[in-house]
Amino acid sequence: MSQDHSSGLVPSRYSRQVLFAGIGEEGQSRIMQSRIAMVGCGALGTVQASLLVRAGVGTLRIIDRDFVEESNLQRQILFDEEDVRAVLPKAVAAEKKLRAVNSLVNIEGLVEDVNAASIARLLDGFDLILDATDNFDARFLVNDYAVKAGIPWVYGACVGSYGLTFPVLPRETACLRCVFESAPPPGVSPSCDTAGVIGPVVSVIAAIQVAEALKILSGRRDRVNRRITTLDLWENRHEVIALPPPNPDCPCCGRHEYPYLDGSLGSDVTTLCGRNSVQIRRREGTSIDLNDLARRLEPLGRIEKNRFLLRASIDGYQLTVFADGRAIVNGTYDPAAAKSLYARYIGS
Ligand SMILES: [Zn+2]
């Protein structure tokens, strides 16, 4: 008998989750109707996506702007060496793997950058957002959007052997800006670039995020852990600390200003975590003819191309250009240098 989520019947493949008293048949039915968006699909995202698809959510949208690289394989559990060879975008590789895991879930892998111009289009109509990004600008942007739209989201971050997570329930709990006033300037806080990261801490933080997600999606908000969980798997520390109450003066959830959303904070150039790279994005609606670009750049260096992106190795830099005009410039941490390479080789 064919089974799917639309019939309303709970397929037997979810029997162990239905047996679990916290979820039961009704909770599972709700999970099967739910729509979840993941912002990012790197280390945290691959673990989250795998758990959510196996748990039988209705729709999982995976939004990621990046492609798979060899140094990802140490912790990004959905990807393999073939994805590296094929230079596959992470969202595409993840969607392909996860379809084979659970064909009942509607999985949408989108190769896109979540920014002030695109976020409403990408996240509209979802029940829950999971943070799987690697930078503060994106998290503050997600926070602005989620608080304004009243969508719960779950923060998660890792570096080294340390990780931190807490849920944000708009109008119930503190938001990200109640906890952290603003994003630290680039280069101030430790990153995967400077401190590295181990796979186990990523898996633990992502698992906690998904546990909170399942509580929310199954209708058990009363079980949500309204505290900040921090752990360090190397130093053997595990702390759970109270979230502050929502701050009436918080610019986001208190005063209802959304500077990341209206584009007055945040930037079009981002130094990427874990790599000697800078991302440059173009305004919404831009598109680039990759065949045309390949012809122009061919005399200058080595060009690799697939359906989703073009990669040019020129002068010791590697430029990866996506069809929406976005580029990742590898070989520099300097946003200005990356911008000038972009202008020189791709256009302004
Ligand atoms: Zn707030």
CSV table of C-alpha atoms in Angstrom, one decimal, residues 105-226:
chain,number,residue,atom,x,y,z
A,105,VAL,CA,8.9,14.5,2.4
A,106,ASN,CA,8.6,17.5,0.1
A,107,ILE,CA,12.3,18.6,-0.1
A,108,GLU,CA,13.2,21.8,-1.7
A,109,GLY,CA,16.9,22.6,-2.1
A,110,LEU,CA,17.4,26.2,-3.1
A,111,VAL,CA,20.8,27.6,-4.2
A,112,GLU,CA,20.3,31.1,-2.9
A,113,ASP,CA,21.7,33.7,-0.5
A,114,VAL,CA,19.4,34.7,2.3
A,115,ASN,CA,19.7,38.5,2.5
A,116,ALA,CA,17.5,41.5,3.2
A,117,ALA,CA,16.1,41.5,-0.4
A,118,SER,CA,15.4,37.8,-0.6
A,119,ILE,CA,14.4,36.7,2.8
A,120,ALA,CA,10.7,37.4,2.6
A,121,ARG,CA,10.4,35.5,-0.7
A,122,LEU,CA,12.4,32.6,0.7
A,123,LEU,CA,10.8,32.2,4.1
A,124,ASP,CA,7.2,33.2,3.6
A,125,GLY,CA,4.6,30.7,4.8
A,126,PHE,CA,6.9,28.5,6.9
A,127,ASP,CA,6.0,27.3,10.4
A,128,LEU,CA,9.5,27.2,11.8
A,129,ILE,CA,13.0,28.4,10.8
A,130,LEU,CA,16.2,26.6,11.8
A,131,ASP,CA,19.5,28.5,12.0
A,132,ALA,CA,22.3,26.7,10.2
A,133,THR,CA,24.2,29.8,9.1
A,134,ASP,CA,27.8,30.6,9.9
A,135,ASN,CA,27.6,34.3,10.4
A,136,PHE,CA,26.0,36.9,12.7
A,137,ASP,CA,24.6,39.1,9.9
A,138,ALA,CA,22.5,36.3,8.6
A,139,ARG,CA,21.3,35.4,12.1
A,140,PHE,CA,20.2,38.9,13.0
A,141,LEU,CA,18.5,39.1,9.6
A,142,VAL,CA,16.6,35.8,10.4
A,143,ASN,CA,15.8,37.2,13.8
A,144,ASP,CA,14.3,40.4,12.4
A,145,TYR,CA,12.2,38.5,9.9
A,146,ALA,CA,11.0,35.8,12.3
A,147,VAL,CA,10.1,38.2,15.1
A,148,LYS,CA,8.3,40.5,12.7
A,149,ALA,CA,6.4,37.6,11.1
A,150,GLY,CA,5.8,35.7,14.4
A,151,ILE,CA,7.6,32.6,13.3
A,152,PRO,CA,9.6,30.6,15.9
A,153,TRP,CA,13.2,29.9,15.1
A,154,VAL,CA,16.1,28.0,16.8
A,155,TYR,CA,19.5,29.6,17.1
A,156,GLY,CA,22.6,27.4,17.0
A,157,ALA,CA,26.3,28.1,16.7
A,158,CYS,CA,29.5,26.2,17.1
A,159,VAL,CA,33.2,26.9,17.1
A,160,GLY,CA,36.1,24.6,18.3
A,161,SER,CA,34.5,22.2,20.7
A,162,TYR,CA,32.0,24.8,22.0
A,163,GLY,CA,28.4,25.2,21.0
A,164,LEU,CA,25.4,27.3,22.0
A,165,THR,CA,21.7,27.1,21.2
A,166,PHE,CA,18.4,28.5,22.3
A,167,PRO,CA,14.9,28.8,20.8
A,168,VAL,CA,13.2,32.1,19.9
A,169,LEU,CA,9.4,32.1,20.3
A,170,PRO,CA,8.3,35.6,19.2
A,171,ARG,CA,6.1,37.4,21.7
A,172,GLU,CA,6.9,34.7,24.3
A,173,THR,CA,10.7,34.6,24.8
A,174,ALA,CA,13.7,36.9,24.4
A,175,CYS,CA,14.9,37.3,20.8
A,176,LEU,CA,18.4,37.2,19.5
A,177,ARG,CA,18.9,40.9,20.0
A,178,CYS,CA,17.7,40.7,23.6
A,179,VAL,CA,20.6,38.3,24.2
A,180,PHE,CA,23.2,39.9,21.9
A,181,GLU,CA,22.8,43.6,21.3
A,182,SER,CA,24.5,43.5,17.8
A,183,ALA,CA,26.8,41.5,15.7
A,184,PRO,CA,30.4,41.6,16.7
A,185,PRO,CA,32.6,43.3,14.1
A,186,PRO,CA,34.3,40.9,11.7
A,187,GLY,CA,37.5,39.3,13.1
A,188,VAL,CA,36.6,39.9,16.8
A,189,SER,CA,35.0,36.6,17.8
A,190,PRO,CA,36.7,33.2,17.2
A,191,SER,CA,35.5,31.5,14.1
A,192,CYS,CA,36.0,28.1,12.4
A,193,ASP,CA,38.8,29.9,10.5
A,194,THR,CA,40.9,30.6,13.5
A,195,ALA,CA,39.8,28.0,16.0
A,196,GLY,CA,38.6,25.1,13.8
A,197,VAL,CA,35.6,23.0,14.8
A,198,ILE,CA,35.0,19.3,15.7
A,199,GLY,CA,32.2,17.3,14.2
A,200,PRO,CA,30.7,16.0,17.5
A,201,VAL,CA,29.8,19.4,18.9
A,202,VAL,CA,28.1,20.3,15.7
A,203,SER,CA,26.0,17.1,15.8
A,204,VAL,CA,25.0,17.7,19.4
A,205,ILE,CA,23.9,21.3,18.9
A,206,ALA,CA,22.0,20.4,15.7
A,207,ALA,CA,20.3,17.5,17.5
A,208,ILE,CA,19.2,19.9,20.3
A,209,GLN,CA,17.8,22.3,17.7
A,210,VAL,CA,15.8,19.6,16.0
A,211,ALA,CA,14.5,18.3,19.4
A,212,GLU,CA,13.2,21.8,20.1
A,213,ALA,CA,11.8,21.9,16.6
A,214,LEU,CA,9.9,18.6,17.0
A,215,LYS,CA,8.4,20.0,20.3
A,216,ILE,CA,7.1,23.1,18.5
A,217,LEU,CA,5.9,21.2,15.4
A,218,SER,CA,4.1,18.5,17.3
A,219,GLY,CA,2.2,21.0,19.3
A,220,ARG,CA,4.1,20.7,22.5
A,221,ARG,CA,5.4,24.2,23.0
A,222,ASP,CA,5.0,23.7,26.7
A,223,ARG,CA,8.0,21.3,26.5
A,224,VAL,CA,10.3,23.8,24.7
A,225,ASN,CA,13.5,24.5,26.7
A,226,ARG,CA,13.3,28.3,27.2
